[in-house]
Structures are given as C-alpha cells and as structure tokens.
GROMACS .gro file of C-alpha atoms in nm:
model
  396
    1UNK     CA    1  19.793   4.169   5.259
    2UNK     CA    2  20.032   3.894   5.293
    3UNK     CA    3  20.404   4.000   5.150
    4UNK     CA    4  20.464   3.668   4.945
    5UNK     CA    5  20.840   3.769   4.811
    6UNK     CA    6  20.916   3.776   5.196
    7UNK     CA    7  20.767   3.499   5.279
    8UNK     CA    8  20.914   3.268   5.006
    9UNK     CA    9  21.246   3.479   5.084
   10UNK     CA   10  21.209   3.322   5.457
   11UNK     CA   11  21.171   2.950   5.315
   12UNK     CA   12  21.477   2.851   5.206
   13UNK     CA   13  21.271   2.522   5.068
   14UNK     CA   14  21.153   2.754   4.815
   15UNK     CA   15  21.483   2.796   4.696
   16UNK     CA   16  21.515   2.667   4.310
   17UNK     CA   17  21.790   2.619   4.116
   18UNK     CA   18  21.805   2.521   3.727
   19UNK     CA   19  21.526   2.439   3.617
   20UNK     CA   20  21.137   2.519   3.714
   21UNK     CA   21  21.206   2.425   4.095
   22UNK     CA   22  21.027   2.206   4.383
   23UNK     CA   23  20.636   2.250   4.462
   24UNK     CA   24  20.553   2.168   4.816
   25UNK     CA   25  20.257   2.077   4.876
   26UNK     CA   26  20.281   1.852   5.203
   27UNK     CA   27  20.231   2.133   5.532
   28UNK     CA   28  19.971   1.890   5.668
   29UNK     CA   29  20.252   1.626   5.658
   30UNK     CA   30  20.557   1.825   5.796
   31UNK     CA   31  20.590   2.194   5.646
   32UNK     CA   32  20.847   2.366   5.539
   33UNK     CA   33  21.017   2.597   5.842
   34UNK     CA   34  21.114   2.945   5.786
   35UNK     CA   35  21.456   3.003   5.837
   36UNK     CA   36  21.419   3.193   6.160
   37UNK     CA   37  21.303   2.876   6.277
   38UNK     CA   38  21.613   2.682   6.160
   39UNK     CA   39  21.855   2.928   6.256
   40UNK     CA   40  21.750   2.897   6.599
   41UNK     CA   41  21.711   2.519   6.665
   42UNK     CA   42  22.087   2.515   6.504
   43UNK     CA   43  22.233   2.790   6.766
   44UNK     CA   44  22.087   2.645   7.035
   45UNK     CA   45  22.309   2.294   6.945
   46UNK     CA   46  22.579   2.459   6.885
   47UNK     CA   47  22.530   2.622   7.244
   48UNK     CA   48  22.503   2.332   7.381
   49UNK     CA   49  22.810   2.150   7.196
   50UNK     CA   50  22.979   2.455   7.356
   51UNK     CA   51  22.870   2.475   7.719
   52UNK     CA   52  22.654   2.182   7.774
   53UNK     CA   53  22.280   2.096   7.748
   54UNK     CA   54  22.202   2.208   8.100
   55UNK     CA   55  22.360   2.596   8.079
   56UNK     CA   56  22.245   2.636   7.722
   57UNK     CA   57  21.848   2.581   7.905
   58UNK     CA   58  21.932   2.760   8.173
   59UNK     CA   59  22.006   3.113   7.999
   60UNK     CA   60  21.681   3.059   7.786
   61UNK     CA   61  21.472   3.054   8.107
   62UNK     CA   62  21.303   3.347   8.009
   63UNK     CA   63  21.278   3.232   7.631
   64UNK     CA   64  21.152   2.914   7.693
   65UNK     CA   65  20.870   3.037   7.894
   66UNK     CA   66  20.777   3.308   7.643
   67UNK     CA   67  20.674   3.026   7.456
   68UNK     CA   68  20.431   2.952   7.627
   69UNK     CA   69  20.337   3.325   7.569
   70UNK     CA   70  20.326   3.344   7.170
   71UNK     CA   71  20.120   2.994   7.158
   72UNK     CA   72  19.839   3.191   7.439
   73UNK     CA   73  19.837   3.464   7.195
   74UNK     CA   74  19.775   3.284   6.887
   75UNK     CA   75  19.457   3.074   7.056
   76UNK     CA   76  19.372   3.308   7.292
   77UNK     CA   77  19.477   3.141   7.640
   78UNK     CA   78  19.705   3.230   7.927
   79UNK     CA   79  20.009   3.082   7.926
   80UNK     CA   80  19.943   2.905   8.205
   81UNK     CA   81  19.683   2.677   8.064
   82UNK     CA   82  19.950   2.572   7.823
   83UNK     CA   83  20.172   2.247   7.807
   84UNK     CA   84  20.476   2.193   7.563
   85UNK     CA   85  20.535   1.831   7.483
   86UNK     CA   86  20.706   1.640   7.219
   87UNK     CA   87  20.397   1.606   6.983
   88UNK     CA   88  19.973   1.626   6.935
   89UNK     CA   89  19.980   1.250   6.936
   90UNK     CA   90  20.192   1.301   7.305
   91UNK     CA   91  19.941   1.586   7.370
   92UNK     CA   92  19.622   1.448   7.308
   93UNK     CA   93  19.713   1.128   7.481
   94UNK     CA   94  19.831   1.243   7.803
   95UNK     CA   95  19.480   1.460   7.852
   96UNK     CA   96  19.307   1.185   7.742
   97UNK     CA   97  19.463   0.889   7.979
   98UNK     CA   98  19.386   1.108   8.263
   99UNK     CA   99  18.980   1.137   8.253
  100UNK     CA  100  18.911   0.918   8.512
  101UNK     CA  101  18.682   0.593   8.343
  102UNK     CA  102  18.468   0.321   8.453
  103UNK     CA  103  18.263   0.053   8.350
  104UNK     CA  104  17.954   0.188   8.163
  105UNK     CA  105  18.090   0.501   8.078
  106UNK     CA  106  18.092   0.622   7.717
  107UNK     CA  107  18.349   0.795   7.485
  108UNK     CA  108  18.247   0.950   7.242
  109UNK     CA  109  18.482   0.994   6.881
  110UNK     CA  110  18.423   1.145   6.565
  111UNK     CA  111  18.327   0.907   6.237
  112UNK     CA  112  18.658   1.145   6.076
  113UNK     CA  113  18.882   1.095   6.401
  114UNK     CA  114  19.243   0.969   6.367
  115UNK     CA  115  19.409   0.635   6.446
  116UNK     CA  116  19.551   0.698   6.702
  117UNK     CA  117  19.289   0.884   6.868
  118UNK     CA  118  19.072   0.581   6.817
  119UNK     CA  119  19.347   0.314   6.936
  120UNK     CA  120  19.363   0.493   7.239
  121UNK     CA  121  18.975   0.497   7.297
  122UNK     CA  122  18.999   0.123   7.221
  123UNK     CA  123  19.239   0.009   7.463
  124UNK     CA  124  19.088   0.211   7.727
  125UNK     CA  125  18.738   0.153   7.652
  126UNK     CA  126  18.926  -0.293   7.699
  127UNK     CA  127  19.076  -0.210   8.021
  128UNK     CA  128  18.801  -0.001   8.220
  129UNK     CA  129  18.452  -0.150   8.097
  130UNK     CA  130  18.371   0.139   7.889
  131UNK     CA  131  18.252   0.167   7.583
  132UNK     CA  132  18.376   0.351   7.254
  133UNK     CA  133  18.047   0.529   7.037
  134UNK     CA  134  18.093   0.678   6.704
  135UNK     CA  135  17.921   0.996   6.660
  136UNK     CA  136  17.746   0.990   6.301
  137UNK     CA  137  17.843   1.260   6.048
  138UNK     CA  138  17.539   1.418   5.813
  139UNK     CA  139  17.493   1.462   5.468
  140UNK     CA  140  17.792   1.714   5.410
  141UNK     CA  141  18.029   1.466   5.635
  142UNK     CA  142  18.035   1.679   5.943
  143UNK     CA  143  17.968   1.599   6.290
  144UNK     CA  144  17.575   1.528   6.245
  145UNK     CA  145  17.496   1.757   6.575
  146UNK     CA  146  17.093   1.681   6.617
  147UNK     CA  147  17.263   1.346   6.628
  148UNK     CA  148  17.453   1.365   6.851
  149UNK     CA  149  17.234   1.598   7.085
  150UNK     CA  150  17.015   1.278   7.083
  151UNK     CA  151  17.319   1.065   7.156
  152UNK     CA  152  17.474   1.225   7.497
  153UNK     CA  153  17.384   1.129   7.817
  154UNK     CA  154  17.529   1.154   8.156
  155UNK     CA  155  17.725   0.837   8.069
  156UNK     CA  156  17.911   1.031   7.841
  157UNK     CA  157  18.268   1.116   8.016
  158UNK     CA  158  18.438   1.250   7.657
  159UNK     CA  159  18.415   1.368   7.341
  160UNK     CA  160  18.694   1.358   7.087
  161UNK     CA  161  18.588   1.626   6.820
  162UNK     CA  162  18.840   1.603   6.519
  163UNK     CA  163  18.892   1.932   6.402
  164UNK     CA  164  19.029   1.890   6.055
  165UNK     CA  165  19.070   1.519   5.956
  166UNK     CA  166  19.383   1.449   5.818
  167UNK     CA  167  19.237   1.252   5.522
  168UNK     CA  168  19.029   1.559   5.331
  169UNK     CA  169  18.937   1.922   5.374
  170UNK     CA  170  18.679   1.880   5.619
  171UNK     CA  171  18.625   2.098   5.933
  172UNK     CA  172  18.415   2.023   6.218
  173UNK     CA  173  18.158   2.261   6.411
  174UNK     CA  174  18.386   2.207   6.739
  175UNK     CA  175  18.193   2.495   6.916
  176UNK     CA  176  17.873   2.365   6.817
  177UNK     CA  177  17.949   2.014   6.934
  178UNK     CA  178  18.120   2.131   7.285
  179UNK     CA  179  17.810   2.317   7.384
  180UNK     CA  180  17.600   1.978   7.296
  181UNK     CA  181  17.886   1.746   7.520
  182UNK     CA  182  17.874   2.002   7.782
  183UNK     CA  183  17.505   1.984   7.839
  184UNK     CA  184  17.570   1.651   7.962
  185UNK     CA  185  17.891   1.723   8.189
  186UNK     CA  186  18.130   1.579   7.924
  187UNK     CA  187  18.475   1.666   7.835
  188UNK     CA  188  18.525   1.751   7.504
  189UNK     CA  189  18.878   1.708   7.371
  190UNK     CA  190  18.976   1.886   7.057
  191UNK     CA  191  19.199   1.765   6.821
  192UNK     CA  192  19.389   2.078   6.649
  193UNK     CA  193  19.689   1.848   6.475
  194UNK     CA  194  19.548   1.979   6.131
  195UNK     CA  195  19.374   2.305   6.236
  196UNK     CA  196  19.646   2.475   6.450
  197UNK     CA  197  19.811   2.728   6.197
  198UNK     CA  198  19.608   2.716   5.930
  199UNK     CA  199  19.240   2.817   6.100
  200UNK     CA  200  19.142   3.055   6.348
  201UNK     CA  201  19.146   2.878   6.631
  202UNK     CA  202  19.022   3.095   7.002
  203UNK     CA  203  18.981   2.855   7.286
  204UNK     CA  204  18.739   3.078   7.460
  205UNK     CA  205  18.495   3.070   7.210
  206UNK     CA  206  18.521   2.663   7.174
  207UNK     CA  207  18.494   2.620   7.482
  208UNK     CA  208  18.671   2.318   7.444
  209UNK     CA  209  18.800   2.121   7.803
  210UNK     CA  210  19.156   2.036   7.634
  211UNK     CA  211  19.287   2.115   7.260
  212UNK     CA  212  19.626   1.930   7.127
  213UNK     CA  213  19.853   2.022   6.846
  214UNK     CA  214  20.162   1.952   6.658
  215UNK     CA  215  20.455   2.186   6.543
  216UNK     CA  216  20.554   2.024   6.250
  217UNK     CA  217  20.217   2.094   6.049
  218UNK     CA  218  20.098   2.437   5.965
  219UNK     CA  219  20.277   2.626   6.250
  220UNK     CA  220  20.608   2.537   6.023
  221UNK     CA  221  20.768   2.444   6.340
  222UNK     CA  222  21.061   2.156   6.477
  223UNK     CA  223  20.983   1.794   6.434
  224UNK     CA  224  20.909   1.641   6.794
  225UNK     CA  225  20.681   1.957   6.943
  226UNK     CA  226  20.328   2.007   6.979
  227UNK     CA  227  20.112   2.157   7.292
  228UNK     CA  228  19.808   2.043   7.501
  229UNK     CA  229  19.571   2.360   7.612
  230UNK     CA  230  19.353   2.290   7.937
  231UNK     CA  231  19.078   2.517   8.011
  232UNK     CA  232  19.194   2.716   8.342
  233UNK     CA  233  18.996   2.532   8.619
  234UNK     CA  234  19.153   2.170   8.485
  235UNK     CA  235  19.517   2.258   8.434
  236UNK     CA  236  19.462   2.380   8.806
  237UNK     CA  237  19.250   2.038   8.914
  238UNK     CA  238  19.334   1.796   8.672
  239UNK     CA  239  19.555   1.489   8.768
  240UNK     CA  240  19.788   1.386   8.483
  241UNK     CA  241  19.778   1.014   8.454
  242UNK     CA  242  20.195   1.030   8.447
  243UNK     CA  243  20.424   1.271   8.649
  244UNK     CA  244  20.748   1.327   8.721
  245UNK     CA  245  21.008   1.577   8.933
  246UNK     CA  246  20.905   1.841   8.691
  247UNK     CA  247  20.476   1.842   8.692
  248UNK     CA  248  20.524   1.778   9.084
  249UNK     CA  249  20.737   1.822   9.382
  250UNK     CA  250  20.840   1.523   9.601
  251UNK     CA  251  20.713   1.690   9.967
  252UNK     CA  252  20.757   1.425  10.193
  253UNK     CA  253  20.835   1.018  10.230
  254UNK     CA  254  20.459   0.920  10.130
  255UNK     CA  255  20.330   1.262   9.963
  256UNK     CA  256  20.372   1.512   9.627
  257UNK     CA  257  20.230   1.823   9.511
  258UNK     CA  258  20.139   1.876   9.202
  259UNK     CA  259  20.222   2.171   8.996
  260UNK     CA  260  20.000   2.452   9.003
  261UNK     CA  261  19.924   2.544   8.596
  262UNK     CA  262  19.926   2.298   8.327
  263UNK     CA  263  20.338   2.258   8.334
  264UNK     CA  264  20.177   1.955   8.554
  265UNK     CA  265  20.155   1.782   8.204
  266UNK     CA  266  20.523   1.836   8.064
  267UNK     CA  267  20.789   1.621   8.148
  268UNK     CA  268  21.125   1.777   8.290
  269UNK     CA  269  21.322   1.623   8.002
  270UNK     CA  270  21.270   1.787   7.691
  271UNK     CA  271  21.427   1.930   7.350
  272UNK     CA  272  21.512   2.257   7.437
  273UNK     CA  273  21.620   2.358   7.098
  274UNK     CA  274  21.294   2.230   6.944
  275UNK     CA  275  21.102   2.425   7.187
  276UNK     CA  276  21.280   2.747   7.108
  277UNK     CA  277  21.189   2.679   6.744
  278UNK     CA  278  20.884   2.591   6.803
  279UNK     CA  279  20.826   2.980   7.013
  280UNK     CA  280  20.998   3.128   6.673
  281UNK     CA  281  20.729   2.997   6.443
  282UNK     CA  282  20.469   3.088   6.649
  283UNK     CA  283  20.622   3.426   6.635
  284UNK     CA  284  20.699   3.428   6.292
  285UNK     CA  285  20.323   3.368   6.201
  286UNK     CA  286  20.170   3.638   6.459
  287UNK     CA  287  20.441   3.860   6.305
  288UNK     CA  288  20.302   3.819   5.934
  289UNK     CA  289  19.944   3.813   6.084
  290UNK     CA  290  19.760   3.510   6.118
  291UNK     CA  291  19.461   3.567   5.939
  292UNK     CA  292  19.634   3.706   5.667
  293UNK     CA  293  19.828   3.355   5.610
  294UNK     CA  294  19.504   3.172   5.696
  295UNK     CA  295  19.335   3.354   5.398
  296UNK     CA  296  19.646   3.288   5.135
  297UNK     CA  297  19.577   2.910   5.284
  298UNK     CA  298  19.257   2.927   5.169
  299UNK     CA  299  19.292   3.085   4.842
  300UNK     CA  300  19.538   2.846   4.717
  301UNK     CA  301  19.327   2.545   4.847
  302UNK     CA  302  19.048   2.711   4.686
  303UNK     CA  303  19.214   2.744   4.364
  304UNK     CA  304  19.286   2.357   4.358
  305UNK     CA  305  18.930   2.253   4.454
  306UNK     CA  306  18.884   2.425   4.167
  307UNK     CA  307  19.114   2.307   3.921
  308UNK     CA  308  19.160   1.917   3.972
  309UNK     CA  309  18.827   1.864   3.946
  310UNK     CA  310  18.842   1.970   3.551
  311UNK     CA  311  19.091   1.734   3.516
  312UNK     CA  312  18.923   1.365   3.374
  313UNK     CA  313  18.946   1.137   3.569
  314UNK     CA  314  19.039   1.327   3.883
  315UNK     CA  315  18.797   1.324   4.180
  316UNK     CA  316  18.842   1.568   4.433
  317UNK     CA  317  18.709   1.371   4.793
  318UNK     CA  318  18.685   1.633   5.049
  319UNK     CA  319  18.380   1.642   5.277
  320UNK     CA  320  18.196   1.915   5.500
  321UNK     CA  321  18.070   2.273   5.466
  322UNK     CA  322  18.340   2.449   5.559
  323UNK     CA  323  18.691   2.354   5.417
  324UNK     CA  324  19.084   2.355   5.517
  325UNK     CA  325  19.399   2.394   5.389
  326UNK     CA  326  19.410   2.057   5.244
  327UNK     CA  327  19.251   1.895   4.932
  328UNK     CA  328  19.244   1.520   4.886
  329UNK     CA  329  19.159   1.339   4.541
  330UNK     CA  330  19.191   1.028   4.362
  331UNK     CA  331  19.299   0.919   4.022
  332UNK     CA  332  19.114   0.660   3.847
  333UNK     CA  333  19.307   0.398   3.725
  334UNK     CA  334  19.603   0.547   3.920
  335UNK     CA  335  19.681   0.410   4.276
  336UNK     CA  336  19.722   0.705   4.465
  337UNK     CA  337  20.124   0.578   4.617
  338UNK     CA  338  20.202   0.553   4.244
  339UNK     CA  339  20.065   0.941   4.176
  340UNK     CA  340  20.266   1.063   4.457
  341UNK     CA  341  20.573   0.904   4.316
  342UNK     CA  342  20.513   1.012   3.971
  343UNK     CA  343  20.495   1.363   4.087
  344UNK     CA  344  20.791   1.333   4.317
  345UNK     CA  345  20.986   1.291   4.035
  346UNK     CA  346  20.935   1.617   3.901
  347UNK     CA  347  20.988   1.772   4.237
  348UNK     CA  348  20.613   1.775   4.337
  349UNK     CA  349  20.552   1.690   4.679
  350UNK     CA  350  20.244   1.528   4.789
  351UNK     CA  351  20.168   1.257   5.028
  352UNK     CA  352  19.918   1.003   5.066
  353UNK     CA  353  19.649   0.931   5.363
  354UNK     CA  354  19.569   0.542   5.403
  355UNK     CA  355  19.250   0.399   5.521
  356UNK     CA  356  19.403   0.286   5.846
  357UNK     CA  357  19.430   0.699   5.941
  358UNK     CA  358  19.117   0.728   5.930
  359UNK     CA  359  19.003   0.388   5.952
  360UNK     CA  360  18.548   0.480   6.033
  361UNK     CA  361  18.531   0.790   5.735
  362UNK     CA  362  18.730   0.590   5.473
  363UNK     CA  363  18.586   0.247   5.503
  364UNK     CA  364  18.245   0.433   5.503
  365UNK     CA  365  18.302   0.594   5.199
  366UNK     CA  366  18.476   0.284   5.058
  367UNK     CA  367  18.824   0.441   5.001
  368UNK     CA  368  19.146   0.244   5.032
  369UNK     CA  369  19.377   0.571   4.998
  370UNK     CA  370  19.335   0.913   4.870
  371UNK     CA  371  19.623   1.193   4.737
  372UNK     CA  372  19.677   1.464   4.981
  373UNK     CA  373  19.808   1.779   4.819
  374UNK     CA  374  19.847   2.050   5.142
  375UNK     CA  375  20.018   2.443   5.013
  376UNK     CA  376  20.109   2.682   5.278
  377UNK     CA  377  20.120   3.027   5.200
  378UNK     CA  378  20.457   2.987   5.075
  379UNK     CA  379  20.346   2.801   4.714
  380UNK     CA  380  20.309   3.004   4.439
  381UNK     CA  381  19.980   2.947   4.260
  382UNK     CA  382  20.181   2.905   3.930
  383UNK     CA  383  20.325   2.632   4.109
  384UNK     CA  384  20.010   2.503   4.204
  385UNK     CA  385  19.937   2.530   3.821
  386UNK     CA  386  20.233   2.333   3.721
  387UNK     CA  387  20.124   2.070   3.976
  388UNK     CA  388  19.796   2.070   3.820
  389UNK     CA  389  19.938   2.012   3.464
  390UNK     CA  390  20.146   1.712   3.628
  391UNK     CA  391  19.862   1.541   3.787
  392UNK     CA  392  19.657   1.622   3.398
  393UNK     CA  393  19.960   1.415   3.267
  394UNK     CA  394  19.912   1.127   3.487
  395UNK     CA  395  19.564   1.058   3.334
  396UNK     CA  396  19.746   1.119   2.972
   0.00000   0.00000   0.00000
C-alpha cells in the first residue's frame, strides 16, 4: 500500500499555504519532482560552480552509470541496452533516423501517434522514396490488429506503436502489435513518452526493437532527459545515424569504431546534473514500488472517469480498452484554453492537447482541442473532488 503522507511529504509542490491549496493535475505535461530529485540536480550545480563542470562528472562516474542501472530495473533491460539523452522526442528520433530506408519501403505509424513522430516519418518517407501508412484503429480506438496483420508485408521496415497517446487515456496492445510487425521482419519502435512511469512497462515481454521516453512525465524527473532502450543484438549492431568522440573512437586517419552497447547513441556532451536527477527518480519510484504508484495512478484516473462524466455538459473523450493515467474531456460551450485558464485561477492545473499533437486521431474524431487533466499519485482525491466542483462551475 502506497504511504500517501510520505509521498505528498516528498513533493514540496504539494505544499499549501492559506487557503485550500494547488491541485496538480498536469504529470503527463511535466510532473511535479520529489524533492530528492531537486536536491540533487541543485548539489550537483553547486559542485560544479565550485570545482568545475568536468571534476563535478568525473567523481559521479560511478553514479552516472548506475543510472543506467535503476532505468534496466524498472523495464527490465541490462544497462547496456540503455541510452540517456536529452529527451523521448531526442530518443525516439535518433533510433528512428538510423533504420536504413529506400524507395518502396513502408513505415508504418499509429492513427493516435504524435507530431513529431509523424513529422519525422514525413520528411523521411520525402527524402528516401518511402512511403508513410497509417495503421487503422478499431471500434474501441486501439491499434485495429487483424488490420494490421493484413497490412504488413516485407516492405514494411518500421512500426511506430504509440503507447499512450498524449491526447486521451488510451493504451495500445504494443506486444500484440510487435509480434504482428515482427512476422514480417519489421522494427517496431515504441513510444513510452506517456507510458514510462505510470504503466508496467517489461521490454522482454514487448518485444519491442527500440522503446523511448521522457523524464519530465510520470518518472517526476529533470526537464531535458529521457532514454532510448535497444533490444541487445541492435545496441550491439545498430549504426546511429549521428556520432561523435563519445558513441565511437577515432582509430585511425580514414576509420572509427563504434561503441560496443547502446552508449553508441548518447552524445559526450550532456547535463550531468539532469542525469543524476533523472537516476534519483527512477530510484525514488522503485523505492515506493512501482506497481503500487501505478495502481494509486489508476485509482485516481478512475475516480475522474467517473465523476466528470456526471457533470452536464462535460464529455469525457478517452478511447481504448485499457486506460492510463490521463483523462481528457471537453466542455460544451467552453473552449477548452479558456477551461484551463478558468481553473488556473483557482490553482487547478490542467493543460490542453491541440489537434496538431495528434493531428490523424483528432481530425478523425473531429476534435479541435480537448482538456487534459493528468494526477500522479501525489493528488489527493479530495483534491480531485474540488477540481471536479470547479470544472461543475464552469458549466454554471
């Protein structure tokens, strides 16, 4: 059982003063860090204002690399299979620019998947003669997987699976999906931005070829971090499409050697400090026991999915069988920039998801914007209750 005075004790964002205090409900936007996580980013500046950037990294050696160690034990991968970088955009990018393409080949992206995701596919698909397929959803808004068992061939090269959209509650079958794409000798790349921290997430029994994630989201880590897994045999084979002095050595006048684990994919110049943080929130959540915050995730996501839709008016808009961390609704009558400023000034923090994130689902389902209200296991459900009156106020 999750110990919720310690945890809010940790958060110094949970901190209230006068009056009935701030509700946060934006960890799919950038959560809330626990302090741990602060504490150490700051003494790690202050290190460096003392002795210099270059000492301060080099007596965290050992630190920096265990890492590496807490992110294999929360997805189940060797550390060696891991690469820090500076964000899942970064992540999922640098994997993806370095599948080889040609003319005729086909990449594959979910109807849910993200912008950038998609620009990327785009101006790839422009430059090598590809082509970019969308991979139809069924009635629940899932990946439709009989369609896309009858939409593979050997032509397909990759498969972006979007594991939880950042637009709605939705999660994917990735596993389900990977076997299908690997039947055909495509890569499947699997985006964990909104899944890594708040869903159990083993690589081994994906399967998945290459997963990226952020920090900043549910792992209540730095701004600027995020990690790109590579199944074993590719972080030992796989060419990165940009290196440096770090992910290979300079051998001789015409030659280089690559790195021999997935640190082939980082860049020598980094933030050190953000990395550390980044190790003590991954620590920080297999210390309080993942599946215990996954299930206080769930519980107060649960409780909203519950609640709003009571409300007149309010339409809750998430998709799929199986549901996240966040909930998205709309407001009739209320554009959904003007809800999130209403509730920001009572302290309420929401955001809002635009239909250029996720450009294929929205337009499909003929949204222009929906609210995105996201609570770690850090809110209080009587602060989810007082957000729920505010939102009932709106329609008032």
């Amino acid at each position: 059982m999750l110990d919720d005075d310690r945890v809010r004790a940790d958060t110094p964002g949970c901190v209230s003063g006068p009056g009935p205090g701030p509700v946060f409900l934006d960890s799919a936007g950038s959560s809330l860090p626990p302090r741990v996580v602060t504490d150490t980013v700051v003494a790690h500046l202050r290190r460096e204002s003392e002795i210099g950037g270059y000492r301060a990294a080099n007596e965290r050696l050992d630190d920096l690399a265990e890492v590496k160690t807490a992110i294999g034990a929360l997805i189940n991968a060797a550390p060696e299979s891991i690469a820090l970088s500076d964000s899942a955009t970064r992540s999922w990018a640098d994997f993806f620019y370095s599948v080889p393409l040609a003319a005729g080949d086909r990449i594959l992206v979910s109807e849910a998947d993200y912008a950038s995701n998609a620009i990327a596919a785009l101006q790839r698909a422009r430059a090598t003669g590809a082509t970019v397929e969308k991979i139809p959803s069924d009635g629940s808004g899932q990946i439709d997987l009989d369609a896309l068992a009858a939409l593979v061939d050997e032509r397909v090269k990759l498969v972006s699976v979007l594991h939880a959209p950042t637009n709605g509650g939705l999660v994917n079958p990735a596993a389900e999906a990977t076997r299908i794409a690997h039947s055909v000798g495509a890569l499947v790349l699997l985006d964990a931005c909104q899944s890594a921290g708040q869903l159990p997430i083993d690589v081994a029994e994906l399967g998945v070829d290459a997963l990226s994630a952020t920090g900043r989201k549910w792992l209540r880590g730095p701004r600027g971090t995020g990690f790109l897994y590579l199944r074993p045999e590719l972080a030992r084979s796989m060419e990165p499409a940009r290196l440096d002095l770090h992910g290979a050595e300079w051998t001789g006048p015409d030659d280089y050697r690559l790195a021999p684990d997935a640190s082939r994919f980082e860049f020598w110049e980094c933030d050190v400090a953000g990395r550390l943080g980044l190790g003590a929130a991954v620590r920080y959540l297999l210390e309080l026991g993942p599946h215990e915050v996954y299930a206080a995730i769930a519980a107060r996501a649960e409780h909203l999915r519950k609640a709003l839709p009571e409300i007149p008016g309010v339409t809750v808009r998430d998709l799929g069988i199986r549901h996240s961390g966040i909930v998205s609704f709309t407001v009739d009558g209320v554009d959904s920039v003007e809800v999130r400023d209403r509730l920001l000034a009572q302290d309420i923090t929401v955001t809002v998801s635009h239909a250029g994130s996720t450009l294929l689902d929205m337009t499909g389902r003929g949204l222009r914007s929906v609210v995105r209200a996201s609570p770690h296991c850090f809110v209080g459900f009587d602060e989810l209750d007082r957000f729920v009156a505010a939102v009932a106020a709106l329609r008032a």
